[in-house]
Amino acid sequence: MNAREFSLTADEMRASGHDAVELVVRFLESLRELPAFELASHEELSSLVGTISEHGRPISEVLQEASEKILRYRVRPSHPRFFAFVPGVGNYAGALADFLAHGQNVFTGSWMEASGPTMVEMQLIDWLRDVIGFPVEAGGVFVSGGSIANLTALAVARDTILGEDGLSRGVVYMSDQTHSSVERALRLIGFARRQIRKLASGDDFRIPVDHLRECIDRDRAEGLRPCCVVANAGTTNTGAVDPLRSLALLCRQSGMWLHVDGAYGAAAALCDEGRAALDGLDQADSVALDPHKWMFQPFACGCVLVRKGALLPRTFHMRPEYLEDVGGSGEINFWDYGPELTRPFRALKLWVSLQVFGVSGCRDAIEHGFHLSRVAEDALRAMPDWEIRTPAQMGIVTFRYAPAGMSEEQISDVNRETGLRFSHGGHGFVVSTALKGRTVLRMCTINPQSTEDDVRETLAMLNSIATQL
Ligand SMILES: Cc1ncc(COP(=O)(O)O)c(C=O)c1O
């Protein structure tokens, strides 16, 4: 090790690289037997984490410690019985691609500085464009995830529809099922809370188009400027897909922008069932789609696609004097397509994964998620005192234990407690959410390594906890 140069010797790099691979492979081999969740107290962790080293120490010791003492205490979102939120499945090929890119510290801001990486990102943007059915003039950019994808698209929508001076009168519409990152993004790009309309969703948890039209007309009559509808292509709660085709028509007739948050669900367009469920997605003005969700990439792999790709640089292009020499190649500079200048090579993990497993591998894995949610629904229908709140939809099913005679309040408490006890037990991870004020449990079954038995066992355990509470 040469501490002053912040570098390891070649032998140390090789040996520690083997150590790191061994740690990850051992983890992946034993994942099914590991708890899906381990938690330590603040005090325990502060002693486990230790102090920051002044003079450095051997890397193999540090990696071992990181794995055993730090990475151990967390949820394991790739665990086959982790069914909460959106499981973060990841994949080893993608992780190695990240290592390759970070090992060489690739900067992916401009064509001149990264023509190879830029070409890969362009190829994948074109591929994702075709997956969702956007026209050839569509463009996009890889970002850290759905939150920044939504932010990026909404900034373009703001500039395109409202221009420089129209922001104060602009109004954005969405349903109460829309992910919180959308409201946060709108606040960040300058919309006040009073400019954000969250409409009550219907019984199917989709935005009611007639009511939306009335709201738009009312706002316009009051001198406001309805500018954007944010629709869902798979809500986080239930997997509901808003009526995208009707919304696209409404937006086109009203001079508004349709942004579709498909961070979770848009990837399902890769398979027939998903494409049918996402009817109208191709009519949007912009779409957020996260490969780190239903395309099984390690975290920090999101993507935003814009129907008229040329609008992205209209919002984000900057050319300071210190970038003059490297910015004028005439090719795409991805730093002009989003909020980041220094960008890691996020697209490589998706490219490597697709090369290794093939598009068909990804498609089959997505279809498995649809199938498992139906397995969950069928199992629940056979369980006395359990009700399905929303049937299997885009890989998500919501349900609750609701025996006759139990009050709504008791039902909420029992279901929340059931999820928590199950998750703290470590066998898997399931948490509650609320739908129209009612607490439900929820399973998102997109992990291709989850089996039918994992789903059934999880439900059996939830049943045994709930009935004993
Ligand atoms: C529908 C939806 N949109 C946006 C997000 C935010 O994505 P990220 O956490 O990658 O920023 C999520 C996260 O689960 C989501 O489910």
Coordinates of C-alpha atoms and ligand atoms in Angstrom, one line a residue:
M1 CA 0.0 0.0 0.0
N2 CA 1.2 3.5 -0.8
A3 CA -0.9 5.7 1.5
R4 CA 0.5 8.9 0.2
E5 CA -0.6 8.0 -3.4
F6 CA -3.9 6.6 -2.1
S7 CA -3.1 3.3 -4.0
L8 CA -2.6 -0.4 -3.4
T9 CA 0.0 -2.5 -5.0
A10 CA -1.1 -4.8 -7.9
D11 CA -0.8 -7.8 -5.6
E12 CA -2.9 -6.2 -3.0
M13 CA -5.5 -5.3 -5.6
R14 CA -5.7 -8.8 -6.9
A15 CA -5.8 -10.4 -3.4
S16 CA -8.4 -8.0 -2.1
G17 CA -10.4 -8.3 -5.3
H18 CA -10.6 -12.0 -4.7
D19 CA -11.6 -11.4 -1.1
A20 CA -14.4 -9.0 -2.2
V21 CA -15.7 -11.5 -4.8
E22 CA -15.7 -14.3 -2.2
L23 CA -17.6 -12.1 0.3
V24 CA -20.3 -11.3 -2.3
V25 CA -20.6 -14.8 -3.7
R26 CA -20.8 -16.3 -0.2
F27 CA -23.5 -13.8 0.6
L28 CA -25.5 -14.6 -2.6
E29 CA -25.1 -18.4 -2.1
S30 CA -26.4 -18.2 1.4
L31 CA -29.0 -15.4 1.0
R32 CA -32.0 -17.7 1.2
E33 CA -30.9 -19.0 4.6
L34 CA -29.9 -15.5 5.9
P35 CA -32.5 -13.4 7.7
A36 CA -34.2 -10.9 5.4
F37 CA -33.7 -8.3 8.1
E38 CA -31.2 -7.7 10.9
L39 CA -31.2 -4.6 13.1
A40 CA -28.7 -3.6 15.7
S41 CA -29.0 -0.8 18.2
H42 CA -27.3 2.6 17.9
E43 CA -24.9 1.7 20.7
E44 CA -24.1 -1.7 19.3
L45 CA -23.4 -0.2 15.9
S46 CA -21.4 2.7 17.1
S47 CA -19.0 0.2 18.6
L48 CA -19.1 -2.1 15.6
V49 CA -18.4 0.7 13.2
G50 CA -15.4 1.8 15.4
T51 CA -13.3 4.8 14.7
I52 CA -11.9 6.3 11.5
S53 CA -8.3 5.1 11.0
E54 CA -5.6 7.8 11.1
H55 CA -2.8 5.7 9.5
G56 CA -4.7 3.1 7.6
R57 CA -4.8 -0.7 7.8
P58 CA -4.9 -3.8 5.6
I59 CA -7.7 -3.8 3.1
S60 CA -8.7 -7.4 3.5
E61 CA -9.3 -6.8 7.2
V62 CA -11.4 -3.7 6.4
L63 CA -13.5 -5.5 3.7
Q64 CA -14.2 -8.4 6.0
E65 CA -15.2 -6.0 8.8
A66 CA -17.5 -4.0 6.5
S67 CA -19.2 -7.2 5.4
E68 CA -19.6 -8.7 8.9
K69 CA -20.2 -5.8 11.1
I70 CA -21.9 -3.2 8.9
L71 CA -23.6 -4.8 5.8
R72 CA -25.1 -7.4 8.1
Y73 CA -27.4 -5.0 9.8
R74 CA -30.1 -4.0 7.3
V75 CA -32.9 -5.3 5.2
R76 CA -31.8 -7.5 2.4
P77 CA -34.0 -6.3 -0.5
S78 CA -32.8 -9.0 -2.8
H79 CA -33.8 -11.8 -0.3
P80 CA -36.3 -14.2 -2.0
R81 CA -38.9 -13.5 0.8
F82 CA -38.4 -9.7 0.8
F83 CA -41.8 -8.6 -0.6
A84 CA -42.0 -5.1 0.7
F85 CA -41.8 -1.8 -1.2
V86 CA -40.1 -2.6 -4.6
P87 CA -37.7 -5.4 -4.0
G88 CA -34.2 -4.4 -5.0
V89 CA -33.1 -7.6 -6.7
G90 CA -29.8 -6.6 -8.3
N91 CA -27.7 -9.1 -10.2
Y92 CA -24.1 -10.2 -10.0
A93 CA -23.3 -9.4 -13.6
G94 CA -24.6 -5.9 -13.1
A95 CA -22.6 -5.6 -9.9
L96 CA -19.4 -6.6 -11.7
A97 CA -20.2 -4.0 -14.4
D98 CA -20.4 -1.4 -11.7
F99 CA -17.0 -2.6 -10.4
L100 CA -15.5 -2.4 -13.9
A101 CA -16.8 1.1 -14.4
H102 CA -15.9 2.4 -10.9
G103 CA -12.6 0.5 -11.0
Q104 CA -11.7 2.6 -14.0
N105 CA -13.6 5.6 -12.7
V106 CA -15.5 6.4 -15.9
F107 CA -16.8 9.9 -16.4
T108 CA -19.9 9.8 -18.7
G109 CA -20.6 13.5 -19.2
S110 CA -19.5 14.2 -22.8
W111 CA -18.9 12.3 -26.0
M112 CA -15.4 13.4 -26.2
E113 CA -14.5 12.3 -22.7
A114 CA -16.4 9.0 -23.0
S115 CA -17.4 8.1 -26.5
G116 CA -17.6 4.3 -25.8
P117 CA -19.7 4.7 -22.7
T118 CA -21.9 7.4 -24.4
M119 CA -22.5 5.0 -27.3
V120 CA -23.7 2.3 -24.9
E121 CA -26.0 4.7 -23.1
M122 CA -27.4 5.9 -26.4
Q123 CA -28.0 2.3 -27.5
L124 CA -29.9 1.5 -24.3
I125 CA -31.9 4.7 -24.5
D126 CA -33.0 3.6 -28.0
W127 CA -33.7 0.1 -26.7
L128 CA -35.8 1.4 -23.8
R129 CA -37.5 3.8 -26.2
D130 CA -38.6 0.8 -28.4
V131 CA -39.7 -1.1 -25.3
I132 CA -42.1 1.6 -24.3
G133 CA -43.1 2.3 -27.9
F134 CA -41.8 5.9 -28.2
P135 CA -41.0 7.3 -31.7
V136 CA -37.4 7.5 -33.0
E137 CA -37.0 11.2 -32.1
A138 CA -37.4 10.3 -28.4
G139 CA -34.4 10.8 -26.2
G140 CA -33.4 10.1 -22.6
V141 CA -30.7 9.8 -20.0
F142 CA -29.7 7.5 -17.2
V143 CA -30.1 8.9 -13.7
S144 CA -29.8 7.6 -10.2
G145 CA -33.4 6.4 -9.9
G146 CA -37.1 7.3 -10.2
S147 CA -36.9 10.4 -8.0
I148 CA -34.4 12.1 -10.3
A149 CA -36.1 10.7 -13.4
N150 CA -39.3 12.4 -12.3
L151 CA -37.5 15.6 -11.5
T152 CA -35.7 15.6 -14.9
A153 CA -38.9 15.1 -16.8
L154 CA -40.9 17.6 -14.8
A155 CA -38.3 20.3 -15.4
V156 CA -38.6 19.7 -19.1
A157 CA -42.4 19.8 -18.9
R158 CA -42.3 23.1 -16.9
D159 CA -40.0 24.8 -19.4
T160 CA -41.8 23.5 -22.5
I161 CA -45.4 24.3 -21.4
L162 CA -44.9 27.3 -19.1
G163 CA -41.7 28.9 -20.5
E164 CA -39.6 31.3 -18.5
D165 CA -42.3 33.4 -17.0
G166 CA -45.3 31.2 -16.6
L167 CA -44.4 29.2 -13.5
S168 CA -46.4 31.1 -11.0
R169 CA -49.8 30.3 -12.7
G170 CA -49.0 26.7 -13.6
V171 CA -50.9 23.8 -12.1
V172 CA -50.0 20.1 -12.0
Y173 CA -52.4 17.2 -11.5
M174 CA -52.0 13.7 -10.2
S175 CA -53.8 11.2 -8.1
D176 CA -53.4 10.6 -4.4
Q177 CA -51.6 7.3 -5.3
T178 CA -48.7 9.1 -6.9
H179 CA -45.3 8.5 -5.5
S180 CA -44.1 11.2 -3.0
S181 CA -41.0 11.8 -5.2
V182 CA -43.2 13.6 -7.7
E183 CA -44.4 16.2 -5.2
R184 CA -40.9 16.6 -4.0
A185 CA -39.6 17.1 -7.5
L186 CA -42.3 19.7 -8.2
R187 CA -41.4 21.6 -5.0
L188 CA -37.8 21.5 -6.0
I189 CA -38.4 23.0 -9.5
G190 CA -40.4 25.8 -8.1
F191 CA -44.1 24.8 -7.8
A192 CA -45.8 25.9 -4.6
R193 CA -48.0 23.4 -2.8
R194 CA -51.1 25.4 -3.9
Q195 CA -50.1 24.6 -7.5
I196 CA -50.2 20.8 -7.0
R197 CA -53.6 19.1 -7.2
K198 CA -53.8 15.6 -5.7
L199 CA -57.1 14.1 -6.9
A200 CA -58.8 11.3 -4.9
S201 CA -58.4 8.1 -6.9
G202 CA -61.4 5.9 -7.7
D203 CA -62.1 2.6 -6.2
D204 CA -59.6 1.1 -8.6
F205 CA -56.9 3.5 -7.4
R206 CA -56.7 5.1 -10.8
I207 CA -57.2 8.8 -11.5
P208 CA -60.8 9.6 -12.4
V209 CA -60.5 11.3 -15.9
D210 CA -63.9 13.1 -15.8
H211 CA -63.1 14.7 -12.4
L212 CA -59.7 15.6 -13.6
R213 CA -61.2 17.3 -16.7
E214 CA -63.5 19.3 -14.4
C215 CA -60.6 20.4 -12.2
I216 CA -58.6 21.5 -15.2
D217 CA -61.6 23.5 -16.6
R218 CA -62.2 25.1 -13.2
D219 CA -58.6 26.1 -12.8
R220 CA -58.4 27.5 -16.3
A221 CA -61.6 29.5 -15.7
E222 CA -59.9 31.0 -12.6
G223 CA -57.0 32.3 -14.8
L224 CA -54.6 29.5 -13.8
R225 CA -52.5 27.5 -16.3
P226 CA -53.0 23.7 -16.1
C227 CA -49.7 22.5 -17.5
C228 CA -49.0 18.9 -16.6
V229 CA -50.7 15.6 -15.6
V230 CA -48.5 13.1 -13.8
A231 CA -49.9 9.6 -14.4
N232 CA -48.9 6.3 -12.9
A233 CA -47.7 3.2 -14.7
G234 CA -47.8 0.9 -11.7
T235 CA -48.4 2.7 -8.4
T236 CA -46.2 1.8 -5.5
N237 CA -49.2 0.8 -3.4
T238 CA -51.3 -1.4 -5.6
G239 CA -49.6 -1.5 -9.1
A240 CA -52.6 0.5 -10.5
V241 CA -52.1 1.9 -14.0
D242 CA -53.9 5.2 -14.7
P243 CA -55.9 5.3 -17.9
L244 CA -52.9 6.4 -19.9
R245 CA -54.6 6.6 -23.3
S246 CA -57.4 8.8 -22.1
L247 CA -55.0 11.0 -20.2
A248 CA -52.8 11.4 -23.2
L249 CA -55.8 12.5 -25.3
L250 CA -56.9 14.9 -22.6
C251 CA -53.4 16.4 -22.3
R252 CA -53.1 16.8 -26.1
Q253 CA -56.4 18.5 -26.4
S254 CA -55.6 20.8 -23.5
G255 CA -52.1 21.7 -24.4
M256 CA -50.7 20.0 -21.4
W257 CA -47.8 17.6 -20.8
L258 CA -48.4 14.0 -19.8
H259 CA -45.6 12.6 -17.6
V260 CA -45.9 9.0 -16.7
D261 CA -44.2 7.7 -13.5
G262 CA -43.3 4.2 -14.6
A263 CA -40.3 4.0 -12.3
Y264 CA -41.8 0.8 -11.0
G265 CA -44.0 -0.5 -13.8
A266 CA -42.9 0.7 -17.2
A267 CA -40.2 -2.0 -17.5
A268 CA -43.1 -4.5 -17.7
A269 CA -43.7 -3.3 -21.2
L270 CA -41.0 -5.8 -22.1
C271 CA -43.5 -8.7 -21.8
D272 CA -47.0 -9.1 -23.4
E273 CA -48.9 -9.0 -20.2
G274 CA -47.2 -5.8 -19.1
R275 CA -47.6 -4.2 -22.5
A276 CA -51.3 -4.8 -22.5
A277 CA -51.6 -3.4 -18.9
L278 CA -49.7 -0.3 -19.9
D279 CA -51.9 0.6 -22.9
G280 CA -51.3 4.2 -23.9
L281 CA -47.8 4.4 -22.3
D282 CA -46.4 5.2 -25.8
Q283 CA -48.6 8.3 -26.0
A284 CA -46.9 10.1 -23.0
D285 CA -44.6 13.1 -23.3
S286 CA -42.2 11.6 -20.8
V287 CA -41.7 8.4 -18.9
A288 CA -39.7 7.5 -15.8
L289 CA -38.5 3.9 -15.9
D290 CA -36.1 2.4 -13.4
P291 CA -33.9 -0.5 -14.5
H292 CA -33.0 -0.9 -10.8
K293 CA -36.5 -2.0 -10.1
W294 CA -38.1 -4.4 -12.5
M295 CA -35.0 -4.9 -14.7
F296 CA -33.1 -6.2 -11.7
Q297 CA -30.1 -3.8 -11.8
P298 CA -28.0 -2.9 -8.8
F299 CA -29.2 0.4 -7.2
A300 CA -28.6 3.7 -8.9
C301 CA -29.9 2.8 -12.3
G302 CA -32.9 4.9 -13.3
C303 CA -33.9 6.3 -16.7
V304 CA -36.0 9.1 -18.1
L305 CA -37.3 9.1 -21.6
V306 CA -38.8 12.1 -23.4
R307 CA -40.9 11.8 -26.5
K308 CA -39.2 14.8 -28.2
G309 CA -35.7 14.1 -27.1
A310 CA -34.5 17.5 -28.3
L311 CA -36.4 19.1 -25.4
L312 CA -34.0 17.7 -22.8
P313 CA -31.0 19.8 -23.8
R314 CA -33.3 22.8 -24.1
T315 CA -33.7 22.6 -20.3
F316 CA -30.3 21.3 -19.3
H317 CA -27.7 22.6 -21.7
M318 CA -25.0 24.8 -20.3
R319 CA -21.6 25.5 -21.8
P320 CA -19.2 27.2 -19.4
E321 CA -15.9 28.3 -20.8
Y322 CA -14.0 25.5 -19.0
L323 CA -16.0 22.8 -21.0
E324 CA -15.7 24.5 -24.4
D325 CA -12.9 22.3 -25.6
V326 CA -14.6 19.0 -24.8
G327 CA -18.2 19.9 -25.4
G328 CA -18.4 20.7 -29.1
S329 CA -18.1 17.2 -30.7
G330 CA -21.5 17.5 -32.4
E331 CA -22.4 14.2 -30.7
I332 CA -24.6 13.8 -27.6
N333 CA -23.1 15.1 -24.3
F334 CA -25.3 13.5 -21.6
W335 CA -24.4 16.3 -19.2
D336 CA -26.8 18.3 -21.3
Y337 CA -29.6 15.9 -20.8
G338 CA -30.1 16.0 -17.0
P339 CA -29.1 17.8 -13.8
E340 CA -25.7 16.1 -13.4
L341 CA -22.3 17.1 -14.9
T342 CA -20.1 14.3 -13.4
R343 CA -22.0 11.2 -14.1
P344 CA -21.0 7.6 -13.4
F345 CA -21.4 5.0 -16.1
R346 CA -24.8 3.7 -14.9
A347 CA -25.8 2.2 -18.2
L348 CA -23.0 -0.3 -18.2
K349 CA -24.7 -2.6 -15.7
L350 CA -27.8 -2.9 -17.8
W351 CA -25.8 -3.4 -20.9
V352 CA -23.7 -6.2 -19.4
S353 CA -26.8 -7.8 -17.8
L354 CA -28.6 -7.9 -21.1
Q355 CA -25.6 -9.2 -22.9
V356 CA -25.3 -12.0 -20.3
F357 CA -28.9 -13.0 -19.7
G358 CA -30.4 -11.7 -23.0
V359 CA -33.5 -9.7 -23.4
S360 CA -35.5 -12.9 -23.2
G361 CA -33.9 -13.6 -19.7
C362 CA -35.1 -10.2 -18.6
R363 CA -38.6 -10.8 -20.1
D364 CA -39.0 -14.2 -18.5
A365 CA -37.9 -12.8 -15.1
I366 CA -40.5 -10.1 -15.4
E367 CA -43.2 -12.6 -16.3
H368 CA -42.3 -14.6 -13.2
G369 CA -43.2 -11.6 -11.1
F370 CA -46.7 -11.4 -12.7
H371 CA -47.2 -15.1 -12.1
L372 CA -46.1 -15.0 -8.4
S373 CA -48.5 -12.3 -7.5
R374 CA -51.3 -14.5 -8.9
V375 CA -50.0 -17.3 -6.8
A376 CA -50.3 -15.0 -3.8
E377 CA -53.8 -14.0 -4.7
D378 CA -54.9 -17.6 -5.1
A379 CA -53.4 -18.6 -1.8
L380 CA -55.1 -15.7 -0.1
R381 CA -58.5 -16.6 -1.5
A382 CA -58.1 -20.0 0.2
M383 CA -57.3 -18.5 3.6
P384 CA -60.3 -17.9 5.9
D385 CA -60.7 -14.4 7.3
W386 CA -58.3 -12.8 4.8
E387 CA -59.6 -10.4 2.2
I388 CA -58.0 -9.3 -1.0
R389 CA -58.0 -5.5 -1.1
T390 CA -56.6 -5.3 -4.6
P391 CA -56.0 -8.3 -6.8
A392 CA -52.7 -9.2 -8.4
Q393 CA -51.8 -6.3 -10.6
M394 CA -48.4 -5.5 -12.1
G395 CA -46.8 -7.9 -9.6
I396 CA -48.5 -6.5 -6.5
V397 CA -51.3 -7.8 -4.3
T398 CA -52.7 -6.1 -1.2
F399 CA -54.8 -7.9 1.4
R400 CA -55.7 -7.9 5.1
Y401 CA -56.7 -10.1 7.9
A402 CA -60.3 -9.1 8.7
P403 CA -62.3 -11.6 10.7
A404 CA -65.9 -10.9 11.3
G405 CA -66.6 -8.9 14.4
M406 CA -63.2 -7.0 14.5
S407 CA -63.4 -3.2 14.3
E408 CA -61.7 -1.3 11.6
E409 CA -59.2 0.0 14.2
Q410 CA -58.4 -3.5 15.4
I411 CA -58.0 -4.7 11.9
S412 CA -55.5 -1.9 11.2
D413 CA -53.5 -2.7 14.3
V414 CA -53.5 -6.4 13.8
N415 CA -52.3 -6.1 10.2
R416 CA -49.6 -3.6 10.9
E417 CA -48.4 -5.7 13.9
T418 CA -48.5 -8.9 11.8
G419 CA -46.2 -7.4 9.2
L420 CA -43.8 -6.0 11.7
R421 CA -43.6 -9.3 13.7
F422 CA -43.1 -11.3 10.6
S423 CA -40.3 -8.9 9.3
H424 CA -38.6 -8.7 12.7
G425 CA -38.6 -12.5 12.8
G426 CA -36.2 -12.4 9.7
H427 CA -37.9 -15.1 7.6
G428 CA -39.0 -12.5 5.1
F429 CA -40.1 -8.8 4.9
V430 CA -43.6 -7.6 4.5
V431 CA -45.0 -4.2 5.6
S432 CA -48.3 -2.5 5.6
T433 CA -49.6 0.5 3.7
A434 CA -52.9 2.3 3.8
L435 CA -55.5 2.4 1.1
K436 CA -58.2 4.9 1.5
G437 CA -57.5 5.1 5.2
R438 CA -57.5 1.3 5.7
T439 CA -54.3 -0.5 6.6
V440 CA -53.5 -3.5 4.4
L441 CA -50.5 -5.7 3.9
R442 CA -48.8 -5.7 0.6
M443 CA -46.6 -8.1 -1.4
C444 CA -44.6 -7.1 -4.4
T445 CA -43.4 -10.3 -6.0
I446 CA -40.9 -9.3 -8.7
N447 CA -37.8 -11.1 -7.4
P448 CA -37.1 -13.8 -10.1
Q449 CA -35.5 -15.9 -7.3
S450 CA -38.6 -16.0 -5.2
T451 CA -40.5 -19.3 -5.5
E452 CA -44.2 -20.2 -5.2
D453 CA -43.2 -21.8 -1.9
D454 CA -41.6 -18.6 -0.7
V455 CA -44.9 -16.8 -1.4
R456 CA -47.1 -19.5 0.2
E457 CA -44.8 -19.9 3.3
T458 CA -44.8 -16.2 3.8
L459 CA -48.6 -16.0 3.7
A460 CA -48.9 -19.0 6.0
M461 CA -46.6 -17.3 8.5
L462 CA -48.5 -14.1 8.3
N463 CA -51.7 -16.1 9.0
S464 CA -50.2 -17.8 11.9
I465 CA -49.1 -14.5 13.4
A466 CA -52.3 -12.7 12.7
T467 CA -54.5 -15.4 14.2
Q468 CA -52.5 -15.5 17.4
L469 CA -52.5 -11.8 18.0
Ligands
LIG1 C1 -43.8 4.5 -8.7 C2 -42.5 5.1 -8.1 N1 -42.0 6.2 -8.5 C3 -40.8 6.7 -8.0 C4 -40.1 6.0 -7.1 C5 -38.8 6.6 -6.6 O1 -37.7 5.9 -7.2 P1 -36.3 6.0 -6.5 O2 -36.4 5.4 -5.1 O3 -35.5 5.1 -7.4 O4 -35.8 7.4 -6.5 C6 -40.6 4.8 -6.6 C7 -39.8 4.1 -5.6 O5 -40.1 3.0 -5.2 C8 -41.8 4.3 -7.2 O6 -42.3 3.1 -6.8

